[in-house]
Short mmCIF file of N, CA, C and O and ligand atoms in Angstrom, two decimals:
data_model
loop_
_atom_site.label_atom_id
_atom_site.label_comp_id
_atom_site.label_asym_id
_atom_site.label_seq_id
_atom_site.Cartn_x
_atom_site.Cartn_y
_atom_site.Cartn_z
N MET A 1 -27.26 -13.14 -0.35
CA MET A 1 -25.51 -12.44 -0.01
C MET A 1 -25.86 -11.03 0.49
O MET A 1 -26.78 -10.50 0.40
N THR A 2 -24.65 -11.24 1.42
CA THR A 2 -24.50 -9.56 1.99
C THR A 2 -23.73 -8.56 1.35
O THR A 2 -23.13 -9.03 0.09
N ASN A 3 -23.86 -7.74 1.60
CA ASN A 3 -23.05 -6.32 0.75
C ASN A 3 -22.03 -5.88 1.23
O ASN A 3 -21.45 -4.76 1.30
N LYS A 4 -21.35 -6.76 2.02
CA LYS A 4 -20.03 -6.75 2.83
C LYS A 4 -19.21 -7.45 2.16
O LYS A 4 -19.53 -8.79 1.52
N LEU A 5 -18.17 -6.98 2.34
CA LEU A 5 -16.51 -7.27 2.01
C LEU A 5 -15.57 -7.74 3.15
O LEU A 5 -15.49 -6.92 3.98
N VAL A 6 -14.93 -9.15 3.18
CA VAL A 6 -14.07 -8.94 3.82
C VAL A 6 -12.75 -8.62 3.34
O VAL A 6 -12.14 -9.37 2.36
N LEU A 7 -11.83 -7.87 3.78
CA LEU A 7 -10.24 -7.48 3.53
C LEU A 7 -9.23 -7.65 3.95
O LEU A 7 -9.28 -7.47 5.54
N GLU A 8 -8.31 -8.47 3.93
CA GLU A 8 -7.58 -8.86 4.60
C GLU A 8 -5.98 -8.42 4.07
O GLU A 8 -5.91 -8.71 2.41
N ILE A 9 -5.15 -7.85 4.68
CA ILE A 9 -3.83 -7.23 4.39
C ILE A 9 -2.98 -8.15 4.98
O ILE A 9 -2.64 -7.97 6.25
N VAL A 10 -2.02 -9.03 4.24
CA VAL A 10 -1.01 -10.11 5.01
C VAL A 10 0.38 -9.12 4.34
O VAL A 10 0.50 -9.04 2.91
N THR A 11 1.39 -9.32 5.06
CA THR A 11 3.06 -9.30 4.64
C THR A 11 3.82 -10.06 5.06
O THR A 11 3.37 -10.38 6.37
N PRO A 12 5.01 -9.79 4.86
CA PRO A 12 5.92 -10.87 5.82
C PRO A 12 6.29 -10.09 7.20
O PRO A 12 6.99 -11.04 8.12
N TYR A 13 5.33 -9.46 7.35
CA TYR A 13 5.94 -8.83 9.06
C TYR A 13 4.65 -8.67 9.73
O TYR A 13 4.31 -8.57 10.86
N GLY A 14 3.87 -9.47 9.29
CA GLY A 14 2.15 -9.99 9.68
C GLY A 14 1.18 -9.60 9.06
O GLY A 14 1.37 -8.96 8.50
N GLN A 15 -0.33 -9.72 9.83
CA GLN A 15 -1.20 -9.34 9.16
C GLN A 15 -1.77 -8.09 9.75
O GLN A 15 -1.42 -7.85 10.88
N ILE A 16 -1.85 -7.09 8.90
CA ILE A 16 -1.92 -5.85 8.94
C ILE A 16 -3.33 -5.44 9.17
O ILE A 16 -3.63 -4.39 9.79
N LEU A 17 -3.95 -6.19 8.37
CA LEU A 17 -6.08 -5.94 8.68
C LEU A 17 -6.66 -6.96 8.09
O LEU A 17 -6.34 -8.36 7.49
N SER A 18 -7.84 -7.29 8.81
CA SER A 18 -8.76 -8.19 8.56
C SER A 18 -9.90 -7.14 9.07
O SER A 18 -10.18 -7.54 9.92
N GLU A 19 -10.54 -7.08 8.21
CA GLU A 19 -12.10 -6.16 8.47
C GLU A 19 -12.92 -6.46 7.46
O GLU A 19 -12.83 -6.78 6.16
N GLU A 20 -14.49 -6.28 7.65
CA GLU A 20 -15.72 -6.11 7.30
C GLU A 20 -15.76 -4.86 6.75
O GLU A 20 -16.25 -3.71 7.34
N VAL A 21 -15.94 -4.74 5.58
CA VAL A 21 -15.44 -3.13 4.56
C VAL A 21 -17.16 -3.28 3.38
O VAL A 21 -17.43 -4.39 3.22
N ASP A 22 -17.22 -2.17 2.92
CA ASP A 22 -18.04 -1.73 2.10
C ASP A 22 -17.63 -1.89 0.74
O ASP A 22 -18.10 -1.91 -0.34
N GLU A 23 -16.24 -0.94 0.82
CA GLU A 23 -15.83 -1.11 -0.55
C GLU A 23 -14.15 -1.13 -0.52
O GLU A 23 -13.62 -0.47 0.45
N VAL A 24 -13.57 -1.67 -1.47
CA VAL A 24 -12.38 -1.46 -1.56
C VAL A 24 -11.32 -0.80 -2.72
O VAL A 24 -11.99 -1.08 -3.73
N SER A 25 -10.53 0.11 -2.58
CA SER A 25 -10.07 0.71 -3.82
C SER A 25 -8.49 0.39 -3.77
O SER A 25 -8.08 0.66 -2.81
N ALA A 26 -7.95 0.45 -5.04
CA ALA A 26 -6.21 0.05 -4.82
C ALA A 26 -5.69 0.68 -6.41
O ALA A 26 -6.33 0.36 -7.22
N ALA A 27 -4.25 0.39 -6.11
CA ALA A 27 -3.56 0.62 -7.23
C ALA A 27 -3.12 -0.55 -7.91
O ALA A 27 -2.12 -0.83 -7.48
N GLY A 28 -3.98 -0.85 -8.59
CA GLY A 28 -3.27 -2.30 -9.61
C GLY A 28 -2.60 -1.64 -10.37
O GLY A 28 -1.63 -0.80 -10.75
N SER A 29 -1.43 -2.79 -10.85
CA SER A 29 -0.36 -2.35 -12.28
C SER A 29 -1.11 -1.99 -13.45
O SER A 29 -0.49 -1.25 -13.93
N GLU A 30 -1.99 -2.68 -13.55
CA GLU A 30 -2.64 -2.01 -15.05
C GLU A 30 -4.01 -1.01 -14.41
O GLU A 30 -4.41 -0.81 -15.41
N GLY A 31 -4.01 -0.34 -13.71
CA GLY A 31 -4.77 0.79 -13.10
C GLY A 31 -5.56 0.51 -11.97
O GLY A 31 -5.30 -0.52 -11.34
N ASP A 32 -5.83 2.09 -11.53
CA ASP A 32 -6.44 1.63 -9.87
C ASP A 32 -8.13 0.85 -10.47
O ASP A 32 -8.60 0.72 -11.62
N PHE A 33 -8.67 0.23 -9.20
CA PHE A 33 -9.74 -0.12 -9.21
C PHE A 33 -10.35 -0.02 -8.07
O PHE A 33 -9.85 -0.19 -6.94
N GLY A 34 -11.92 -0.50 -8.29
CA GLY A 34 -12.56 -0.39 -7.15
C GLY A 34 -13.37 -2.14 -6.83
O GLY A 34 -13.74 -2.21 -8.09
N VAL A 35 -13.54 -2.56 -5.98
CA VAL A 35 -14.40 -3.74 -5.47
C VAL A 35 -15.42 -3.53 -4.66
O VAL A 35 -15.32 -2.75 -3.56
N LEU A 36 -16.80 -3.98 -4.71
CA LEU A 36 -17.95 -4.17 -4.48
C LEU A 36 -18.22 -5.66 -3.83
O LEU A 36 -17.69 -6.00 -4.76
N ALA A 37 -18.83 -5.93 -2.77
CA ALA A 37 -19.27 -6.78 -2.54
C ALA A 37 -19.80 -7.79 -3.94
O ALA A 37 -20.53 -7.20 -4.54
N GLY A 38 -19.68 -8.91 -4.04
CA GLY A 38 -20.09 -9.70 -5.98
C GLY A 38 -19.35 -9.37 -7.13
O GLY A 38 -20.01 -10.00 -7.93
N HIS A 39 -18.58 -8.71 -6.34
CA HIS A 39 -17.37 -8.53 -7.79
C HIS A 39 -17.06 -10.02 -8.41
O HIS A 39 -16.80 -10.92 -7.71
N VAL A 40 -16.47 -9.87 -9.83
CA VAL A 40 -16.63 -10.96 -10.24
C VAL A 40 -15.13 -11.37 -9.90
O VAL A 40 -14.35 -10.44 -9.88
N PRO A 41 -14.25 -12.27 -9.80
CA PRO A 41 -13.01 -12.71 -9.36
C PRO A 41 -12.29 -12.92 -10.25
O PRO A 41 -12.58 -12.74 -11.35
N PHE A 42 -11.04 -11.87 -9.73
CA PHE A 42 -10.06 -11.73 -10.42
C PHE A 42 -8.40 -11.75 -9.49
O PHE A 42 -8.91 -11.12 -8.35
N ILE A 43 -7.24 -11.85 -10.23
CA ILE A 43 -5.80 -11.49 -9.11
C ILE A 43 -5.21 -10.70 -10.24
O ILE A 43 -5.09 -10.57 -11.25
N THR A 44 -4.53 -9.96 -9.49
CA THR A 44 -3.67 -8.86 -10.36
C THR A 44 -2.68 -8.53 -9.31
O THR A 44 -2.54 -8.67 -8.07
N THR A 45 -1.81 -7.64 -9.98
CA THR A 45 -0.77 -7.11 -9.11
C THR A 45 -0.95 -5.58 -8.54
O THR A 45 -1.55 -5.00 -9.48
N LEU A 46 -0.09 -5.47 -7.67
CA LEU A 46 -0.47 -4.20 -7.31
C LEU A 46 0.65 -3.29 -6.95
O LEU A 46 1.50 -3.93 -7.22
N LYS A 47 0.60 -1.48 -7.52
CA LYS A 47 1.88 -1.27 -7.53
C LYS A 47 2.10 -0.44 -6.22
O LYS A 47 1.15 -0.79 -5.20
N ILE A 48 3.33 0.04 -6.03
CA ILE A 48 3.68 1.08 -4.70
C ILE A 48 2.62 1.67 -4.82
O ILE A 48 2.55 2.65 -5.69
N GLY A 49 1.73 1.93 -3.88
CA GLY A 49 0.52 2.77 -3.88
C GLY A 49 -0.18 2.85 -2.53
O GLY A 49 -0.03 2.31 -1.53
N ILE A 50 -1.52 3.52 -2.88
CA ILE A 50 -2.45 4.13 -1.74
C ILE A 50 -3.64 2.65 -1.97
O ILE A 50 -4.05 2.64 -3.12
N LEU A 51 -4.16 2.23 -0.89
CA LEU A 51 -5.44 1.40 -0.83
C LEU A 51 -6.36 2.07 0.15
O LEU A 51 -5.89 2.29 1.09
N SER A 52 -7.44 1.98 -0.36
CA SER A 52 -8.09 2.40 0.78
C SER A 52 -9.69 1.86 0.36
O SER A 52 -9.64 0.95 -0.30
N TYR A 53 -10.22 2.02 1.97
CA TYR A 53 -11.56 1.05 2.10
C TYR A 53 -12.61 1.90 2.61
O TYR A 53 -12.19 3.12 3.34
N LYS A 54 -13.99 1.54 2.47
CA LYS A 54 -14.59 2.44 2.87
C LYS A 54 -15.58 1.18 3.86
O LYS A 54 -15.59 0.34 3.58
N LYS A 55 -15.76 2.02 4.96
CA LYS A 55 -16.88 1.42 5.95
C LYS A 55 -18.03 2.51 6.68
O LYS A 55 -17.53 3.53 6.97
N GLY A 56 -18.99 2.10 6.20
CA GLY A 56 -19.79 3.45 6.40
C GLY A 56 -19.54 4.42 5.88
O GLY A 56 -19.12 4.50 4.46
N ASN A 57 -19.59 5.77 6.82
CA ASN A 57 -18.87 6.91 6.30
C ASN A 57 -17.45 7.31 6.23
O ASN A 57 -16.97 8.25 5.48
N GLU A 58 -16.81 5.90 6.51
CA GLU A 58 -15.65 6.60 6.94
C GLU A 58 -14.75 6.09 5.37
O GLU A 58 -15.07 4.99 5.33
N THR A 59 -13.51 6.51 5.12
CA THR A 59 -12.66 6.09 4.56
C THR A 59 -11.14 6.10 5.02
O THR A 59 -11.04 6.92 5.71
N ILE A 60 -10.83 4.52 5.15
CA ILE A 60 -9.54 4.52 5.76
C ILE A 60 -8.71 4.25 4.76
O ILE A 60 -8.54 3.64 3.61
N TYR A 61 -7.23 4.68 4.78
CA TYR A 61 -6.12 4.61 3.61
C TYR A 61 -5.29 3.93 4.86
O TYR A 61 -4.35 4.08 5.64
N LEU A 62 -4.62 3.18 3.44
CA LEU A 62 -3.16 2.47 4.05
C LEU A 62 -2.20 2.48 2.91
O LEU A 62 -2.60 2.61 1.17
N PHE A 63 -0.98 2.27 3.19
CA PHE A 63 0.17 2.39 2.32
C PHE A 63 0.16 0.81 1.96
O PHE A 63 0.18 -0.04 2.96
N VAL A 64 0.77 0.94 0.51
CA VAL A 64 0.82 -0.56 0.33
C VAL A 64 2.04 -0.81 -0.85
O VAL A 64 2.14 -0.13 -1.71
N ASN A 65 3.12 -1.48 -0.22
CA ASN A 65 4.28 -1.61 -1.08
C ASN A 65 4.45 -2.78 -2.01
O ASN A 65 4.41 -4.07 -1.63
N SER A 66 3.65 -3.08 -3.42
CA SER A 66 3.70 -3.58 -4.20
C SER A 66 2.99 -4.82 -3.68
O SER A 66 3.09 -5.62 -2.38
N GLY A 67 2.51 -6.15 -4.71
CA GLY A 67 2.23 -7.08 -3.92
C GLY A 67 1.21 -8.02 -4.99
O GLY A 67 1.03 -7.49 -6.27
N TYR A 68 0.34 -8.94 -4.20
CA TYR A 68 -0.77 -9.38 -5.04
C TYR A 68 -1.99 -9.14 -4.37
O TYR A 68 -2.01 -8.78 -3.14
N VAL A 69 -3.45 -9.33 -5.24
CA VAL A 69 -4.27 -8.90 -4.71
C VAL A 69 -5.36 -10.18 -5.41
O VAL A 69 -5.31 -10.50 -6.39
N GLU A 70 -6.26 -10.44 -4.29
CA GLU A 70 -7.21 -11.96 -5.24
C GLU A 70 -8.38 -11.04 -4.56
O GLU A 70 -8.82 -11.05 -3.49
N VAL A 71 -8.91 -11.24 -5.57
CA VAL A 71 -10.47 -10.80 -5.55
C VAL A 71 -11.79 -11.58 -5.41
O VAL A 71 -11.57 -12.51 -6.73
N THR A 72 -12.69 -12.19 -4.86
CA THR A 72 -13.50 -12.82 -4.94
C THR A 72 -14.88 -12.21 -4.70
O THR A 72 -14.69 -10.81 -4.02
N GLY A 73 -16.22 -12.42 -4.53
CA GLY A 73 -17.35 -11.75 -4.53
C GLY A 73 -17.11 -11.55 -2.85
O GLY A 73 -18.18 -10.25 -2.69
N GLU A 74 -16.70 -12.15 -2.07
CA GLU A 74 -16.71 -12.12 -0.77
C GLU A 74 -15.72 -11.28 0.01
O GLU A 74 -15.90 -10.98 1.46
N LYS A 75 -14.46 -11.46 -0.73
CA LYS A 75 -13.36 -11.27 -0.03
C LYS A 75 -12.40 -10.50 -0.68
O LYS A 75 -12.50 -10.88 -2.31
N VAL A 76 -11.32 -9.71 -0.50
CA VAL A 76 -10.06 -8.97 -0.78
C VAL A 76 -8.49 -9.77 -0.36
O VAL A 76 -8.90 -9.11 0.88
N ILE A 77 -8.35 -10.33 -0.75
CA ILE A 77 -6.62 -10.77 -0.27
C ILE A 77 -5.89 -10.15 -0.79
O ILE A 77 -5.33 -10.31 -1.95
N VAL A 78 -5.15 -9.23 -0.02
CA VAL A 78 -3.82 -8.42 -0.27
C VAL A 78 -2.87 -9.36 0.56
O VAL A 78 -2.54 -9.28 1.82
N LEU A 79 -1.42 -9.62 -0.65
CA LEU A 79 -0.18 -10.04 -0.12
C LEU A 79 0.87 -9.17 -0.50
O LEU A 79 0.95 -8.78 -1.76
N ALA A 80 1.36 -8.42 0.33
CA ALA A 80 1.84 -7.29 0.27
C ALA A 80 3.35 -7.61 0.57
O ALA A 80 3.75 -8.01 1.29
N ASP A 81 4.65 -7.00 -0.14
CA ASP A 81 5.75 -6.90 0.66
C ASP A 81 5.72 -5.92 2.15
O ASP A 81 6.61 -6.27 2.83
N SER A 82 4.86 -5.09 2.38
CA SER A 82 4.99 -4.22 3.27
C SER A 82 3.58 -2.99 3.35
O SER A 82 3.58 -3.25 1.83
N ALA A 83 3.05 -2.91 4.47
CA ALA A 83 1.89 -2.12 4.28
C ALA A 83 2.00 -1.71 5.68
O ALA A 83 2.29 -2.42 6.61
N GLU A 84 0.67 -0.66 5.83
CA GLU A 84 0.73 0.31 6.94
C GLU A 84 -0.37 0.96 7.02
O GLU A 84 -0.31 1.61 5.67
N LYS A 85 -1.14 1.37 7.81
CA LYS A 85 -2.11 2.64 7.85
C LYS A 85 -1.79 3.57 7.74
O LYS A 85 -0.35 3.86 8.39
N ALA A 86 -2.39 4.41 7.11
CA ALA A 86 -1.89 5.93 7.25
C ALA A 86 -1.19 6.34 8.79
O ALA A 86 -0.43 7.17 8.85
N THR A 87 -2.18 6.01 9.44
CA THR A 87 -1.91 6.58 10.89
C THR A 87 -0.79 6.05 11.52
O THR A 87 -0.49 6.65 12.78
N ASP A 88 0.17 4.74 10.68
CA ASP A 88 0.91 4.43 11.60
C ASP A 88 2.61 4.92 10.66
O ASP A 88 3.46 4.15 11.07
N ILE A 89 2.01 5.81 9.69
CA ILE A 89 3.07 6.10 9.13
C ILE A 89 4.04 7.21 10.20
O ILE A 89 3.67 7.86 10.85
N ASP A 90 5.30 6.57 10.17
CA ASP A 90 6.43 7.35 10.67
C ASP A 90 7.13 8.13 9.89
O ASP A 90 7.76 8.19 8.91
N VAL A 91 6.47 9.52 9.73
CA VAL A 91 7.14 10.79 8.92
C VAL A 91 8.54 10.67 8.60
O VAL A 91 9.24 10.59 7.82
N GLU A 92 9.06 10.98 9.84
CA GLU A 92 10.48 10.86 10.13
C GLU A 92 11.05 10.11 9.43
O GLU A 92 12.17 9.89 8.79
N ARG A 93 10.58 8.56 9.63
CA ARG A 93 11.34 7.67 9.09
C ARG A 93 11.47 7.64 7.40
O ARG A 93 12.31 7.26 6.82
N ALA A 94 9.86 8.09 6.77
CA ALA A 94 10.15 7.99 5.50
C ALA A 94 10.99 9.02 4.67
O ALA A 94 11.34 9.06 3.97
N LYS A 95 11.26 10.53 5.71
CA LYS A 95 12.04 11.43 5.10
C LYS A 95 13.53 10.71 4.95
O LYS A 95 14.05 11.22 3.72
N ALA A 96 13.63 10.28 6.37
CA ALA A 96 15.44 9.91 5.97
C ALA A 96 15.26 8.82 5.02
O ALA A 96 16.48 8.88 4.55
N ALA A 97 14.46 7.80 4.72
CA ALA A 97 14.35 6.84 3.46
C ALA A 97 14.41 7.52 2.27
O ALA A 97 15.40 7.32 1.58
N MET A 98 13.87 8.79 2.26
CA MET A 98 13.95 9.44 0.81
C MET A 98 15.40 10.22 0.65
O MET A 98 15.58 10.12 -0.25
N LYS A 99 15.84 10.69 1.99
CA LYS A 99 16.98 11.61 1.70
C LYS A 99 18.04 10.35 1.21
O LYS A 99 18.70 10.41 0.43
N ARG A 100 18.09 9.41 1.87
CA ARG A 100 18.94 8.47 1.53
C ARG A 100 18.91 7.88 0.01
O ARG A 100 19.80 7.63 -0.75
N ALA A 101 17.54 7.47 -0.22
CA ALA A 101 17.33 7.08 -1.95
C ALA A 101 18.13 8.23 -2.91
O ALA A 101 18.49 7.76 -4.13
N GLU A 102 17.56 9.08 -2.51
CA GLU A 102 17.85 10.42 -3.20
C GLU A 102 19.46 10.77 -3.32
O GLU A 102 19.96 10.80 -4.35
N GLU A 103 20.35 10.86 -2.49
CA GLU A 103 21.69 10.77 -2.24
C GLU A 103 22.05 9.74 -3.29
O GLU A 103 23.03 10.06 -3.93
N ARG A 104 21.29 8.11 -3.05
CA ARG A 104 22.27 7.17 -3.96
C ARG A 104 21.60 7.54 -5.42
O ARG A 104 23.12 7.08 -6.15
N LEU A 105 20.88 7.79 -5.74
CA LEU A 105 20.35 8.41 -6.95
C LEU A 105 21.33 9.35 -7.74
O LEU A 105 21.61 9.47 -8.87
N LYS A 106 21.80 10.46 -6.78
CA LYS A 106 22.49 11.35 -7.37
C LYS A 106 24.54 10.77 -7.74
O LYS A 106 24.94 11.72 -8.18
N LYS A 107 24.45 9.93 -7.17
CA LYS A 107 26.13 9.47 -7.04
C LYS A 107 26.27 8.81 -8.92
O LYS A 107 25.34 7.62 -9.43
N VAL A 108 27.09 9.25 -9.40
CA VAL A 108 27.80 8.72 -10.50
C VAL A 108 28.18 7.09 -10.24
O VAL A 108 28.03 6.57 -11.68
N GLU A 109 28.69 6.53 -9.49
CA GLU A 109 29.17 5.47 -9.89
C GLU A 109 27.89 4.49 -9.58
O GLU A 109 26.76 5.01 -9.68
N GLU A 110 28.28 2.99 -10.12
CA GLU A 110 26.93 2.25 -10.49
C GLU A 110 26.07 1.84 -8.84
O GLU A 110 27.07 1.60 -8.25
N ILE A 111 24.70 2.16 -8.91
CA ILE A 111 23.84 1.75 -8.22
C ILE A 111 23.04 1.02 -8.47
O ILE A 111 22.86 0.88 -9.66
N ASP A 112 22.37 0.33 -7.65
CA ASP A 112 21.08 -0.44 -8.09
C ASP A 112 20.15 0.54 -7.83
O ASP A 112 19.17 1.08 -7.17
N PHE A 113 19.85 1.37 -9.43
CA PHE A 113 18.83 1.92 -10.15
C PHE A 113 17.46 1.63 -9.49
O PHE A 113 16.60 2.59 -8.71
N ALA A 114 16.84 0.42 -9.39
CA ALA A 114 15.31 0.00 -9.47
C ALA A 114 15.56 0.12 -8.20
O ALA A 114 14.24 0.34 -7.61
N ARG A 115 16.54 -0.43 -7.48
CA ARG A 115 16.26 -0.66 -5.91
C ARG A 115 15.91 0.99 -4.94
O ARG A 115 15.23 1.37 -4.22
N ALA A 116 16.77 1.96 -5.64
CA ALA A 116 16.64 3.41 -5.33
C ALA A 116 15.67 4.21 -5.44
O ALA A 116 15.03 4.67 -4.83
N THR A 117 15.43 3.85 -6.75
CA THR A 117 14.03 4.21 -7.18
C THR A 117 12.38 3.63 -6.36
O THR A 117 11.90 4.53 -6.21
N ALA A 118 13.03 2.55 -6.05
CA ALA A 118 11.64 2.02 -5.44
C ALA A 118 11.68 2.51 -4.11
O ALA A 118 10.67 2.78 -3.50
N ALA A 119 12.98 2.56 -3.39
CA ALA A 119 12.85 3.20 -1.93
C ALA A 119 12.13 4.59 -2.24
O ALA A 119 11.51 5.03 -0.85
N LEU A 120 12.66 5.51 -3.22
CA LEU A 120 12.05 6.92 -3.13
C LEU A 120 10.83 6.83 -3.56
O LEU A 120 9.77 7.60 -2.65
N GLU A 121 10.26 5.87 -4.44
CA GLU A 121 8.49 5.85 -4.26
C GLU A 121 8.13 5.67 -3.08
O GLU A 121 6.85 6.31 -2.90
N ARG A 122 8.47 4.70 -2.31
CA ARG A 122 8.06 4.15 -1.17
C ARG A 122 7.87 5.28 -0.13
O ARG A 122 7.15 5.71 0.43
N SER A 123 8.89 6.11 -0.10
CA SER A 123 8.96 7.17 1.29
C SER A 123 8.48 8.17 0.60
O SER A 123 7.56 8.90 1.02
N THR A 124 7.99 8.65 -0.59
CA THR A 124 7.42 9.72 -1.25
C THR A 124 5.89 9.36 -0.94
O THR A 124 4.84 10.33 -0.73
N ILE A 125 5.34 8.27 -1.00
CA ILE A 125 4.00 7.98 -1.28
C ILE A 125 3.59 7.63 0.08
O ILE A 125 2.66 8.20 0.60
N ARG A 126 4.67 7.45 1.30
CA ARG A 126 4.01 7.34 2.79
C ARG A 126 3.91 9.03 3.11
O ARG A 126 3.09 9.04 3.77
N ILE A 127 4.79 9.78 2.45
CA ILE A 127 4.71 11.16 3.21
C ILE A 127 3.58 11.70 2.99
O ILE A 127 2.87 12.40 3.73
N GLN A 128 3.23 11.45 1.29
CA GLN A 128 1.91 11.95 0.75
C GLN A 128 0.96 11.38 1.91
O GLN A 128 0.22 12.34 2.09
N LEU A 129 0.82 10.04 1.92
CA LEU A 129 -0.42 9.84 2.62
C LEU A 129 -0.38 10.36 3.68
O LEU A 129 -1.86 10.15 4.61
N ALA A 130 0.56 10.92 4.77
CA ALA A 130 0.35 10.59 5.99
C ALA A 130 -0.02 12.05 6.05
O ALA A 130 -0.67 12.72 6.90
N GLN A 131 -0.10 12.82 5.04
CA GLN A 131 -1.00 14.31 5.21
C GLN A 131 -2.46 14.34 4.91
O GLN A 131 -3.16 14.96 5.06
N ARG A 132 -2.80 12.83 4.99
CA ARG A 132 -4.29 12.56 4.41
C ARG A 132 -4.93 12.22 5.80
O ARG A 132 -6.39 12.05 5.76
N ARG A 133 -4.27 12.06 6.68
CA ARG A 133 -4.79 10.84 8.00
C ARG A 133 -5.39 11.93 8.55
O ARG A 133 -5.00 13.53 8.86
P1 ATP B 201 13.02 2.14 5.84
O1 ATP B 201 13.97 2.08 4.58
O2 ATP B 201 12.83 2.79 6.44
O3 ATP B 201 13.02 0.48 6.25
P2 ATP B 201 11.54 0.73 3.50
O4 ATP B 201 10.64 1.08 2.88
O5 ATP B 201 12.54 0.17 3.05
O6 ATP B 201 11.88 1.95 4.35
P3 ATP B 201 10.11 -1.50 4.06
O7 ATP B 201 10.75 -2.70 3.69
O8 ATP B 201 8.78 -1.14 3.22
O9 ATP B 201 10.34 -0.38 4.36
O10 ATP B 201 8.93 -1.65 5.39
C1 ATP B 201 9.29 -2.61 6.12
C2 ATP B 201 8.83 -2.61 7.72
O11 ATP B 201 8.65 -1.40 8.28
C3 ATP B 201 7.29 -2.70 7.24
O12 ATP B 201 6.79 -3.44 8.52
C4 ATP B 201 6.87 -1.77 7.11
O13 ATP B 201 5.56 -1.39 7.50
C5 ATP B 201 7.49 -0.73 8.43
N1 ATP B 201 7.76 0.88 7.63
C6 ATP B 201 8.95 1.50 6.60
N2 ATP B 201 8.84 2.40 6.68
C7 ATP B 201 7.75 3.09 7.43
C8 ATP B 201 7.51 4.12 7.94
N3 ATP B 201 7.73 5.38 7.25
N4 ATP B 201 6.20 4.16 8.94
C9 ATP B 201 6.14 3.15 9.35
N5 ATP B 201 6.08 1.79 9.38
C10 ATP B 201 7.42 1.93 8.38
#
């Protein structure tokens, strides 16, 4: 058995990542978790949050917008609504999305609250994550 894991991240926009890594950490709906090679298999859902992986001494961060993760002893497969590496985040776009969501949430008439809240969460985490790169 090798002590490496293959991490794959797939979204409707395409495959974001397929890499051999040492360790994966992610924001599961039930809490944060970490995975090393040989982990017992499980499937869980992911929150809007940050996924990171270690490769040697390097830690790489990605934004992941909800989804599922399947863990086996050799692989971590993420199916997410959207995802991008911290280095690919367009901060101005995230700020504009944040502003739109905040404006919507201020309105007194009926709005799709869950949708605006999720948009606010996505933009907030993207802006935070962009500061780590
Ligand atoms: P926006 O309102 O700006 O489209 P969003 O949160 O609704 O933001 P998503 O549905 O999460 O966007 O993502 C749609 C696509 O755009 C995905 O491919 C995602 O990786 C990309 N994307 C969204 N926001 C950003 C950003 N700030 N920087 C880089 N890529 C982004």
